[in-house]
Amino acid sequence: MPPPSASRNPDPDRFGKPTSGLRLALYTIIFEADTRAGKAFDVGLIIVILASVTAVVLDSVASIHARFAFELRVFEVLVTATFTIEYLVRLACVRRPDRYAFSVFGIIDLLALLPTYLAVLVPGLHALIDVRVLRLLRVFRVFKLTEYVAEYGALGQALAASRRKILVFMSFVLMVVVVMGTLMYVVEGPEHGYTSIPVGVYWAITTMTTVGFGDIAPKTGVGRMIASVMMLLGWGTLAVPTGIVSAEFTVQRQGRRTTTRTCHECLSEGHSPNARFCSDCGAKLPAYQHDAADARA
């Protein structure tokens, strides 16, 4: 009998996992990563994404563009064709393709395709905006990497769990920079470049973050002493949010085996290998599909 959580309504934003046939096989390969085929698909797509972004970066270098413009254009066509096929297969193997198309990852997938097609299908687009600017949107493909690295999800959960502590910390930092910026405005004054309190706050922020642009700097002994305190504070404050998130990340990872096993109904993932029901919607889980090597892990 399903647990009490079965009474929950499935998340309406989920787009549904197929239950059988070719669509289920494709879904397991594309959306999950506990089989050899799924892992190979993820690794291959990561390589294509990184190669595509690298090509965009190289294409922005004038000397490389002048010498390899044709080769880069051909590579872009091949990559766009690959992502187009992948996008269509994703839509075909989910039960609710409209919901996937409007999900975060669906929009990212679409952004990876649109620039190339728009540049080809709308020849007069240069009258509105330089096509080169539009082509730079291909860099959005790098965001597709978040789908294939499980640690992104764990890091996101750690950040969400730490949001209140980080908010309190940021409030403290804001108070410090306002106080120190005001103090520098009083001590240094307009004659040394501190023409207003916002300018003083700007200096405090660049100093505390150890950026130190150097466009404004204290000239008096007292001002330099305040600057020294700000630099030391900066070293300490930079470590605080890292420690908060790292501690939360460690707590979430302890005693937990990460899988990509998903529920057919609400598509929530991360269920343990021996779970029988979804921890989010309570639906009965399908058999855990994995390779023999994963079973021994």
PDB file of C-alpha atoms in Angstrom:
ATOM      1  CA  MET A   1       0.000   0.000   0.000  1.00  0.00           C
ATOM      2  CA  PRO A   2       1.455   3.408  -0.895  1.00  0.00           C
ATOM      3  CA  PRO A   3       2.691   5.643   1.927  1.00  0.00           C
ATOM      4  CA  PRO A   4       0.629   8.658   3.119  1.00  0.00           C
ATOM      5  CA  SER A   5       2.504  10.923   0.702  1.00  0.00           C
ATOM      6  CA  ALA A   6       0.488   9.333  -2.113  1.00  0.00           C
ATOM      7  CA  SER A   7      -2.290  11.815  -1.404  1.00  0.00           C
ATOM      8  CA  ARG A   8      -0.133  14.657  -2.677  1.00  0.00           C
ATOM      9  CA  ASN A   9      -0.869  16.051  -6.113  1.00  0.00           C
ATOM     10  CA  PRO A  10       1.960  15.578  -8.629  1.00  0.00           C
ATOM     11  CA  ASP A  11       3.885  18.697  -9.502  1.00  0.00           C
ATOM     12  CA  PRO A  12       2.018  20.234 -12.471  1.00  0.00           C
ATOM     13  CA  ASP A  13       5.323  21.402 -13.957  1.00  0.00           C
ATOM     14  CA  ARG A  14       6.541  17.832 -14.423  1.00  0.00           C
ATOM     15  CA  PHE A  15       6.299  16.409 -17.910  1.00  0.00           C
ATOM     16  CA  GLY A  16       5.921  12.687 -17.324  1.00  0.00           C
ATOM     17  CA  LYS A  17       7.994   9.568 -17.858  1.00  0.00           C
ATOM     18  CA  PRO A  18       6.743   6.967 -20.402  1.00  0.00           C
ATOM     19  CA  THR A  19       5.796   3.560 -19.031  1.00  0.00           C
ATOM     20  CA  SER A  20       6.971   1.169 -21.749  1.00  0.00           C
ATOM     21  CA  GLY A  21       8.255   0.662 -25.276  1.00  0.00           C
ATOM     22  CA  LEU A  22      10.769   2.618 -27.314  1.00  0.00           C
ATOM     23  CA  ARG A  23       9.881   5.906 -25.617  1.00  0.00           C
ATOM     24  CA  LEU A  24      10.805   4.463 -22.211  1.00  0.00           C
ATOM     25  CA  ALA A  25      14.101   3.134 -23.600  1.00  0.00           C
ATOM     26  CA  LEU A  26      14.937   6.536 -25.088  1.00  0.00           C
ATOM     27  CA  TYR A  27      13.894   8.293 -21.901  1.00  0.00           C
ATOM     28  CA  THR A  28      16.153   6.054 -19.802  1.00  0.00           C
ATOM     29  CA  ILE A  29      19.112   6.874 -22.030  1.00  0.00           C
ATOM     30  CA  ILE A  30      18.493  10.621 -22.369  1.00  0.00           C
ATOM     31  CA  PHE A  31      17.166  11.608 -18.936  1.00  0.00           C
ATOM     32  CA  GLU A  32      18.797   9.041 -16.651  1.00  0.00           C
ATOM     33  CA  ALA A  33      22.408   8.023 -16.134  1.00  0.00           C
ATOM     34  CA  ASP A  34      22.444   4.682 -14.294  1.00  0.00           C
ATOM     35  CA  THR A  35      23.075   2.587 -17.421  1.00  0.00           C
ATOM     36  CA  ARG A  36      26.093   2.388 -19.711  1.00  0.00           C
ATOM     37  CA  ALA A  37      24.047   3.837 -22.570  1.00  0.00           C
ATOM     38  CA  GLY A  38      22.847   6.718 -20.406  1.00  0.00           C
ATOM     39  CA  LYS A  39      26.351   7.523 -19.194  1.00  0.00           C
ATOM     40  CA  ALA A  40      27.735   7.334 -22.737  1.00  0.00           C
ATOM     41  CA  PHE A  41      25.001   9.689 -23.949  1.00  0.00           C
ATOM     42  CA  ASP A  42      25.767  12.192 -21.179  1.00  0.00           C
ATOM     43  CA  VAL A  43      29.522  12.111 -21.775  1.00  0.00           C
ATOM     44  CA  GLY A  44      29.101  12.437 -25.533  1.00  0.00           C
ATOM     45  CA  LEU A  45      26.730  15.384 -25.203  1.00  0.00           C
ATOM     46  CA  ILE A  46      29.018  17.142 -22.725  1.00  0.00           C
ATOM     47  CA  ILE A  47      31.871  16.823 -25.232  1.00  0.00           C
ATOM     48  CA  VAL A  48      29.696  18.281 -28.011  1.00  0.00           C
ATOM     49  CA  ILE A  49      28.556  21.176 -25.782  1.00  0.00           C
ATOM     50  CA  LEU A  50      32.104  22.049 -24.725  1.00  0.00           C
ATOM     51  CA  ALA A  51      33.334  21.794 -28.320  1.00  0.00           C
ATOM     52  CA  SER A  52      30.487  24.053 -29.464  1.00  0.00           C
ATOM     53  CA  VAL A  53      31.212  26.705 -26.839  1.00  0.00           C
ATOM     54  CA  THR A  54      34.929  26.502 -27.666  1.00  0.00           C
ATOM     55  CA  ALA A  55      34.113  27.082 -31.334  1.00  0.00           C
ATOM     56  CA  VAL A  56      32.050  30.155 -30.438  1.00  0.00           C
ATOM     57  CA  VAL A  57      34.942  31.547 -28.397  1.00  0.00           C
ATOM     58  CA  LEU A  58      37.472  30.881 -31.172  1.00  0.00           C
ATOM     59  CA  ASP A  59      35.136  32.368 -33.783  1.00  0.00           C
ATOM     60  CA  SER A  60      35.211  35.663 -31.890  1.00  0.00           C
ATOM     61  CA  VAL A  61      38.990  35.949 -32.475  1.00  0.00           C
ATOM     62  CA  ALA A  62      39.474  37.921 -35.700  1.00  0.00           C
ATOM     63  CA  SER A  63      42.591  36.061 -36.886  1.00  0.00           C
ATOM     64  CA  ILE A  64      41.020  32.619 -36.315  1.00  0.00           C
ATOM     65  CA  HIS A  65      37.738  33.666 -37.926  1.00  0.00           C
ATOM     66  CA  ALA A  66      39.557  34.957 -41.009  1.00  0.00           C
ATOM     67  CA  ARG A  67      41.443  31.685 -41.447  1.00  0.00           C
ATOM     68  CA  PHE A  68      38.887  29.058 -40.375  1.00  0.00           C
ATOM     69  CA  ALA A  69      35.541  30.753 -41.026  1.00  0.00           C
ATOM     70  CA  PHE A  70      34.301  28.004 -43.368  1.00  0.00           C
ATOM     71  CA  GLU A  71      35.360  25.153 -41.057  1.00  0.00           C
ATOM     72  CA  LEU A  72      33.749  26.816 -38.051  1.00  0.00           C
ATOM     73  CA  ARG A  73      30.552  27.397 -40.040  1.00  0.00           C
ATOM     74  CA  VAL A  74      30.395  23.733 -41.076  1.00  0.00           C
ATOM     75  CA  PHE A  75      31.018  22.637 -37.492  1.00  0.00           C
ATOM     76  CA  GLU A  76      28.252  24.957 -36.292  1.00  0.00           C
ATOM     77  CA  VAL A  77      25.803  23.420 -38.783  1.00  0.00           C
ATOM     78  CA  LEU A  78      26.688  19.897 -37.594  1.00  0.00           C
ATOM     79  CA  VAL A  79      26.356  20.848 -33.936  1.00  0.00           C
ATOM     80  CA  THR A  80      23.025  22.582 -34.545  1.00  0.00           C
ATOM     81  CA  ALA A  81      21.740  19.500 -36.374  1.00  0.00           C
ATOM     82  CA  THR A  82      22.840  17.317 -33.438  1.00  0.00           C
ATOM     83  CA  PHE A  83      21.077  19.502 -30.879  1.00  0.00           C
ATOM     84  CA  THR A  84      17.978  19.708 -33.065  1.00  0.00           C
ATOM     85  CA  ILE A  85      17.697  15.921 -33.220  1.00  0.00           C
ATOM     86  CA  GLU A  86      18.301  15.685 -29.470  1.00  0.00           C
ATOM     87  CA  TYR A  87      15.622  18.309 -28.758  1.00  0.00           C
ATOM     88  CA  LEU A  88      13.040  16.571 -30.962  1.00  0.00           C
ATOM     89  CA  VAL A  89      13.798  13.178 -29.407  1.00  0.00           C
ATOM     90  CA  ARG A  90      13.364  14.681 -25.936  1.00  0.00           C
ATOM     91  CA  LEU A  91       9.964  16.031 -26.916  1.00  0.00           C
ATOM     92  CA  ALA A  92       8.992  12.687 -28.457  1.00  0.00           C
ATOM     93  CA  CYS A  93       9.930  10.484 -25.500  1.00  0.00           C
ATOM     94  CA  VAL A  94       8.120  12.393 -22.726  1.00  0.00           C
ATOM     95  CA  ARG A  95       4.398  12.075 -22.106  1.00  0.00           C
ATOM     96  CA  ARG A  96       3.827  15.826 -21.846  1.00  0.00           C
ATOM     97  CA  PRO A  97       6.091  17.482 -24.444  1.00  0.00           C
ATOM     98  CA  ASP A  98       4.416  20.884 -24.031  1.00  0.00           C
ATOM     99  CA  ARG A  99       5.443  21.017 -20.371  1.00  0.00           C
ATOM    100  CA  TYR A 100       8.986  20.007 -21.204  1.00  0.00           C
ATOM    101  CA  ALA A 101       9.189  22.685 -23.912  1.00  0.00           C
ATOM    102  CA  PHE A 102       8.355  25.373 -21.339  1.00  0.00           C
ATOM    103  CA  SER A 103      10.498  23.956 -18.536  1.00  0.00           C
ATOM    104  CA  VAL A 104      13.860  25.508 -17.644  1.00  0.00           C
ATOM    105  CA  PHE A 105      15.880  22.876 -19.479  1.00  0.00           C
ATOM    106  CA  GLY A 106      13.485  22.898 -22.429  1.00  0.00           C
ATOM    107  CA  ILE A 107      13.999  26.638 -22.850  1.00  0.00           C
ATOM    108  CA  ILE A 108      17.778  26.200 -22.568  1.00  0.00           C
ATOM    109  CA  ASP A 109      17.641  23.510 -25.254  1.00  0.00           C
ATOM    110  CA  LEU A 110      15.705  25.889 -27.488  1.00  0.00           C
ATOM    111  CA  LEU A 111      18.164  28.733 -26.869  1.00  0.00           C
ATOM    112  CA  ALA A 112      20.935  26.414 -28.045  1.00  0.00           C
ATOM    113  CA  LEU A 113      19.203  26.154 -31.430  1.00  0.00           C
ATOM    114  CA  LEU A 114      17.485  29.457 -32.164  1.00  0.00           C
ATOM    115  CA  PRO A 115      20.474  31.727 -32.972  1.00  0.00           C
ATOM    116  CA  THR A 116      21.717  29.606 -35.865  1.00  0.00           C
ATOM    117  CA  TYR A 117      18.248  29.131 -37.375  1.00  0.00           C
ATOM    118  CA  LEU A 118      17.311  32.787 -36.982  1.00  0.00           C
ATOM    119  CA  ALA A 119      20.517  33.889 -38.703  1.00  0.00           C
ATOM    120  CA  VAL A 120      19.691  31.595 -41.640  1.00  0.00           C
ATOM    121  CA  LEU A 121      15.918  31.989 -41.860  1.00  0.00           C
ATOM    122  CA  VAL A 122      15.773  35.779 -41.380  1.00  0.00           C
ATOM    123  CA  PRO A 123      18.307  37.275 -43.831  1.00  0.00           C
ATOM    124  CA  GLY A 124      17.122  40.814 -43.108  1.00  0.00           C
ATOM    125  CA  LEU A 125      17.804  40.472 -39.418  1.00  0.00           C
ATOM    126  CA  HIS A 126      20.970  42.550 -39.760  1.00  0.00           C
ATOM    127  CA  ALA A 127      18.741  45.587 -40.229  1.00  0.00           C
ATOM    128  CA  LEU A 128      17.647  45.216 -36.623  1.00  0.00           C
ATOM    129  CA  ILE A 129      20.716  43.788 -34.911  1.00  0.00           C
ATOM    130  CA  ASP A 130      24.149  42.617 -35.943  1.00  0.00           C
ATOM    131  CA  VAL A 131      23.987  38.860 -36.594  1.00  0.00           C
ATOM    132  CA  ARG A 132      27.282  38.448 -34.791  1.00  0.00           C
ATOM    133  CA  VAL A 133      25.606  39.576 -31.577  1.00  0.00           C
ATOM    134  CA  LEU A 134      22.845  37.019 -32.114  1.00  0.00           C
ATOM    135  CA  ARG A 135      25.369  34.257 -32.740  1.00  0.00           C
ATOM    136  CA  LEU A 136      26.932  34.955 -29.365  1.00  0.00           C
ATOM    137  CA  LEU A 137      23.773  33.519 -27.813  1.00  0.00           C
ATOM    138  CA  ARG A 138      25.152  30.102 -28.731  1.00  0.00           C
ATOM    139  CA  VAL A 139      27.180  30.390 -25.550  1.00  0.00           C
ATOM    140  CA  PHE A 140      23.913  29.521 -23.768  1.00  0.00           C
ATOM    141  CA  ARG A 141      24.684  25.930 -24.697  1.00  0.00           C
ATOM    142  CA  VAL A 142      27.056  25.817 -21.762  1.00  0.00           C
ATOM    143  CA  PHE A 143      23.994  25.863 -19.475  1.00  0.00           C
ATOM    144  CA  LYS A 144      22.958  22.505 -20.896  1.00  0.00           C
ATOM    145  CA  LEU A 145      25.803  21.046 -18.854  1.00  0.00           C
ATOM    146  CA  THR A 146      23.664  21.398 -15.719  1.00  0.00           C
ATOM    147  CA  GLU A 147      21.473  18.528 -16.936  1.00  0.00           C
ATOM    148  CA  TYR A 148      24.334  16.055 -16.997  1.00  0.00           C
ATOM    149  CA  VAL A 149      26.218  16.758 -13.771  1.00  0.00           C
ATOM    150  CA  ALA A 150      24.411  15.405 -10.703  1.00  0.00           C
ATOM    151  CA  GLU A 151      26.421  17.617  -8.348  1.00  0.00           C
ATOM    152  CA  TYR A 152      24.700  20.706  -9.777  1.00  0.00           C
ATOM    153  CA  GLY A 153      21.469  19.540  -8.160  1.00  0.00           C
ATOM    154  CA  ALA A 154      23.150  18.823  -4.822  1.00  0.00           C
ATOM    155  CA  LEU A 155      24.876  22.207  -4.894  1.00  0.00           C
ATOM    156  CA  GLY A 156      21.576  23.913  -5.682  1.00  0.00           C
ATOM    157  CA  GLN A 157      19.931  22.185  -2.708  1.00  0.00           C
ATOM    158  CA  ALA A 158      22.818  23.229  -0.447  1.00  0.00           C
ATOM    159  CA  LEU A 159      22.500  26.848  -1.586  1.00  0.00           C
ATOM    160  CA  ALA A 160      18.742  26.780  -1.031  1.00  0.00           C
ATOM    161  CA  ALA A 161      19.165  25.316   2.467  1.00  0.00           C
ATOM    162  CA  SER A 162      21.790  27.971   3.297  1.00  0.00           C
ATOM    163  CA  ARG A 163      19.856  30.941   1.917  1.00  0.00           C
ATOM    164  CA  ARG A 164      18.838  32.363   5.300  1.00  0.00           C
ATOM    165  CA  LYS A 165      22.344  32.166   6.739  1.00  0.00           C
ATOM    166  CA  ILE A 166      23.764  33.727   3.571  1.00  0.00           C
ATOM    167  CA  LEU A 167      21.101  36.465   3.716  1.00  0.00           C
ATOM    168  CA  VAL A 168      22.059  37.286   7.303  1.00  0.00           C
ATOM    169  CA  PHE A 169      25.727  37.326   6.326  1.00  0.00           C
ATOM    170  CA  MET A 170      25.076  39.615   3.353  1.00  0.00           C
ATOM    171  CA  SER A 171      23.090  41.951   5.621  1.00  0.00           C
ATOM    172  CA  PHE A 172      26.098  42.151   7.939  1.00  0.00           C
ATOM    173  CA  VAL A 173      28.420  42.882   5.007  1.00  0.00           C
ATOM    174  CA  LEU A 174      26.050  45.587   3.769  1.00  0.00           C
ATOM    175  CA  MET A 175      26.066  47.256   7.181  1.00  0.00           C
ATOM    176  CA  VAL A 176      29.865  47.139   7.337  1.00  0.00           C
ATOM    177  CA  VAL A 177      30.383  48.702   3.905  1.00  0.00           C
ATOM    178  CA  VAL A 178      27.832  51.442   4.609  1.00  0.00           C
ATOM    179  CA  VAL A 179      29.464  52.327   7.927  1.00  0.00           C
ATOM    180  CA  MET A 180      33.007  52.150   6.549  1.00  0.00           C
ATOM    181  CA  GLY A 181      32.080  54.047   3.392  1.00  0.00           C
ATOM    182  CA  THR A 182      30.502  56.819   5.452  1.00  0.00           C
ATOM    183  CA  LEU A 183      33.540  56.915   7.727  1.00  0.00           C
ATOM    184  CA  MET A 184      35.884  57.271   4.758  1.00  0.00           C
ATOM    185  CA  TYR A 185      33.733  60.083   3.377  1.00  0.00           C
ATOM    186  CA  VAL A 186      34.124  61.912   6.676  1.00  0.00           C
ATOM    187  CA  VAL A 187      37.845  61.196   7.065  1.00  0.00           C
ATOM    188  CA  GLU A 188      39.059  61.678   3.465  1.00  0.00           C
ATOM    189  CA  GLY A 189      36.503  64.113   2.087  1.00  0.00           C
ATOM    190  CA  PRO A 190      35.867  65.335  -1.483  1.00  0.00           C
ATOM    191  CA  GLU A 191      39.404  66.637  -1.866  1.00  0.00           C
ATOM    192  CA  HIS A 192      40.692  63.047  -1.934  1.00  0.00           C
ATOM    193  CA  GLY A 193      38.030  61.725  -4.268  1.00  0.00           C
ATOM    194  CA  TYR A 194      35.374  60.700  -1.741  1.00  0.00           C
ATOM    195  CA  THR A 195      32.774  63.113  -3.059  1.00  0.00           C
ATOM    196  CA  SER A 196      29.754  61.365  -1.506  1.00  0.00           C
ATOM    197  CA  ILE A 197      28.746  58.502   0.745  1.00  0.00           C
ATOM    198  CA  PRO A 198      27.840  56.248  -2.236  1.00  0.00           C
ATOM    199  CA  VAL A 199      31.388  56.766  -3.549  1.00  0.00           C
ATOM    200  CA  GLY A 200      32.694  55.785  -0.117  1.00  0.00           C
ATOM    201  CA  VAL A 201      30.477  52.687  -0.121  1.00  0.00           C
ATOM    202  CA  TYR A 202      31.775  51.801  -3.609  1.00  0.00           C
ATOM    203  CA  TRP A 203      35.337  52.040  -2.302  1.00  0.00           C
ATOM    204  CA  ALA A 204      34.429  49.880   0.722  1.00  0.00           C
ATOM    205  CA  ILE A 205      32.937  47.176  -1.510  1.00  0.00           C
ATOM    206  CA  THR A 206      35.929  47.026  -3.866  1.00  0.00           C
ATOM    207  CA  THR A 207      38.299  46.965  -0.904  1.00  0.00           C
ATOM    208  CA  MET A 208      36.430  44.325   1.105  1.00  0.00           C
ATOM    209  CA  THR A 209      36.177  42.030  -1.919  1.00  0.00           C
ATOM    210  CA  THR A 210      39.955  42.478  -2.434  1.00  0.00           C
ATOM    211  CA  VAL A 211      39.333  43.792  -5.961  1.00  0.00           C
ATOM    212  CA  GLY A 212      40.865  47.211  -5.317  1.00  0.00           C
ATOM    213  CA  PHE A 213      40.466  48.922  -8.683  1.00  0.00           C
ATOM    214  CA  GLY A 214      42.739  51.749  -7.556  1.00  0.00           C
ATOM    215  CA  ASP A 215      40.575  54.485  -9.090  1.00  0.00           C
ATOM    216  CA  ILE A 216      40.066  55.860  -5.584  1.00  0.00           C
ATOM    217  CA  ALA A 217      42.374  55.358  -2.615  1.00  0.00           C
ATOM    218  CA  PRO A 218      42.884  56.941   0.813  1.00  0.00           C
ATOM    219  CA  LYS A 219      45.575  59.614   1.161  1.00  0.00           C
ATOM    220  CA  THR A 220      45.578  60.257   4.907  1.00  0.00           C
ATOM    221  CA  GLY A 221      47.050  58.074   7.624  1.00  0.00           C
ATOM    222  CA  VAL A 222      43.671  57.460   9.262  1.00  0.00           C
ATOM    223  CA  GLY A 223      42.143  56.557   5.894  1.00  0.00           C
ATOM    224  CA  ARG A 224      44.896  54.051   5.198  1.00  0.00           C
ATOM    225  CA  MET A 225      44.374  52.489   8.607  1.00  0.00           C
ATOM    226  CA  ILE A 226      40.655  52.078   7.833  1.00  0.00           C
ATOM    227  CA  ALA A 227      41.592  50.597   4.456  1.00  0.00           C
ATOM    228  CA  SER A 228      43.866  48.064   6.167  1.00  0.00           C
ATOM    229  CA  VAL A 229      41.029  46.998   8.455  1.00  0.00           C
ATOM    230  CA  MET A 230      38.744  46.624   5.437  1.00  0.00           C
ATOM    231  CA  MET A 231      41.277  44.428   3.636  1.00  0.00           C
ATOM    232  CA  LEU A 232      41.629  42.145   6.658  1.00  0.00           C
ATOM    233  CA  LEU A 233      37.845  41.975   6.992  1.00  0.00           C
ATOM    234  CA  GLY A 234      37.667  41.052   3.330  1.00  0.00           C
ATOM    235  CA  TRP A 235      39.865  38.002   3.819  1.00  0.00           C
ATOM    236  CA  GLY A 236      37.654  36.776   6.634  1.00  0.00           C
ATOM    237  CA  THR A 237      34.294  37.522   5.054  1.00  0.00           C
ATOM    238  CA  LEU A 238      35.113  35.761   1.783  1.00  0.00           C
ATOM    239  CA  ALA A 239      35.491  32.468   3.654  1.00  0.00           C
ATOM    240  CA  VAL A 240      32.161  32.660   5.505  1.00  0.00           C
ATOM    241  CA  PRO A 241      29.679  31.898   2.677  1.00  0.00           C
ATOM    242  CA  THR A 242      31.958  29.155   1.381  1.00  0.00           C
ATOM    243  CA  GLY A 243      31.972  27.518   4.797  1.00  0.00           C
ATOM    244  CA  ILE A 244      28.182  27.808   5.144  1.00  0.00           C
ATOM    245  CA  VAL A 245      27.478  26.167   1.794  1.00  0.00           C
ATOM    246  CA  SER A 246      30.195  23.529   2.251  1.00  0.00           C
ATOM    247  CA  ALA A 247      28.778  22.487   5.633  1.00  0.00           C
ATOM    248  CA  GLU A 248      25.273  22.172   4.190  1.00  0.00           C
ATOM    249  CA  PHE A 249      26.626  20.281   1.192  1.00  0.00           C
ATOM    250  CA  THR A 250      28.393  17.795   3.471  1.00  0.00           C
ATOM    251  CA  VAL A 251      25.255  17.223   5.539  1.00  0.00           C
ATOM    252  CA  GLN A 252      23.209  16.460   2.440  1.00  0.00           C
ATOM    253  CA  ARG A 253      25.794  14.054   1.036  1.00  0.00           C
ATOM    254  CA  GLN A 254      26.301  11.975   4.180  1.00  0.00           C
ATOM    255  CA  GLY A 255      24.860   8.507   4.013  1.00  0.00           C
ATOM    256  CA  ARG A 256      23.138   9.079   0.693  1.00  0.00           C
ATOM    257  CA  ARG A 257      23.731   7.244  -2.558  1.00  0.00           C
ATOM    258  CA  THR A 258      22.992   9.435  -5.575  1.00  0.00           C
ATOM    259  CA  THR A 259      21.022   7.880  -8.444  1.00  0.00           C
ATOM    260  CA  THR A 260      18.987   9.264 -11.325  1.00  0.00           C
ATOM    261  CA  ARG A 261      16.084   6.883 -10.710  1.00  0.00           C
ATOM    262  CA  THR A 262      12.902   8.823 -11.482  1.00  0.00           C
ATOM    263  CA  CYS A 263       9.191   8.497 -10.784  1.00  0.00           C
ATOM    264  CA  HIS A 264       6.884   7.847 -13.740  1.00  0.00           C
ATOM    265  CA  GLU A 265       4.263  10.271 -12.472  1.00  0.00           C
ATOM    266  CA  CYS A 266       5.991  13.403 -11.114  1.00  0.00           C
ATOM    267  CA  LEU A 267       9.512  12.837 -12.513  1.00  0.00           C
ATOM    268  CA  SER A 268      11.226  13.524  -9.185  1.00  0.00           C
ATOM    269  CA  GLU A 269      14.607  11.786  -9.056  1.00  0.00           C
ATOM    270  CA  GLY A 270      17.240  10.678  -6.567  1.00  0.00           C
ATOM    271  CA  HIS A 271      15.300   7.749  -5.083  1.00  0.00           C
ATOM    272  CA  SER A 272      17.308   5.033  -3.375  1.00  0.00           C
ATOM    273  CA  PRO A 273      17.857   1.806  -5.346  1.00  0.00           C
ATOM    274  CA  ASN A 274      15.536  -0.235  -3.070  1.00  0.00           C
ATOM    275  CA  ALA A 275      12.712   2.326  -2.805  1.00  0.00           C
ATOM    276  CA  ARG A 276       9.249   1.035  -3.784  1.00  0.00           C
ATOM    277  CA  PHE A 277       7.273   4.298  -3.812  1.00  0.00           C
ATOM    278  CA  CYS A 278       8.027   7.890  -4.795  1.00  0.00           C
ATOM    279  CA  SER A 279       8.959  10.054  -1.826  1.00  0.00           C
ATOM    280  CA  ASP A 280       7.244  13.081  -3.410  1.00  0.00           C
ATOM    281  CA  CYS A 281       3.940  11.900  -4.914  1.00  0.00           C
ATOM    282  CA  GLY A 282       3.656   8.367  -3.483  1.00  0.00           C
ATOM    283  CA  ALA A 283       3.268   6.622  -6.840  1.00  0.00           C
ATOM    284  CA  LYS A 284       4.683   3.124  -7.237  1.00  0.00           C
ATOM    285  CA  LEU A 285       8.198   3.249  -8.658  1.00  0.00           C
ATOM    286  CA  PRO A 286       9.258   1.175 -11.666  1.00  0.00           C
ATOM    287  CA  ALA A 287      12.020  -1.395 -11.381  1.00  0.00           C
ATOM    288  CA  TYR A 288      15.437   0.183 -10.928  1.00  0.00           C
ATOM    289  CA  GLN A 289      17.192   0.066 -14.298  1.00  0.00           C
ATOM    290  CA  HIS A 290      20.944  -0.094 -13.878  1.00  0.00           C
ATOM    291  CA  ASP A 291      24.018  -1.973 -15.000  1.00  0.00           C
ATOM    292  CA  ALA A 292      25.516  -4.864 -13.048  1.00  0.00           C
ATOM    293  CA  ALA A 293      28.481  -2.705 -12.058  1.00  0.00           C
ATOM    294  CA  ASP A 294      26.115  -0.204 -10.438  1.00  0.00           C
ATOM    295  CA  ALA A 295      24.408  -2.954  -8.466  1.00  0.00           C
ATOM    296  CA  ARG A 296      27.724  -3.950  -6.894  1.00  0.00           C
ATOM    297  CA  ALA A 297      28.650  -0.316  -6.096  1.00  0.00           C
TER     298      ALA A 297
END
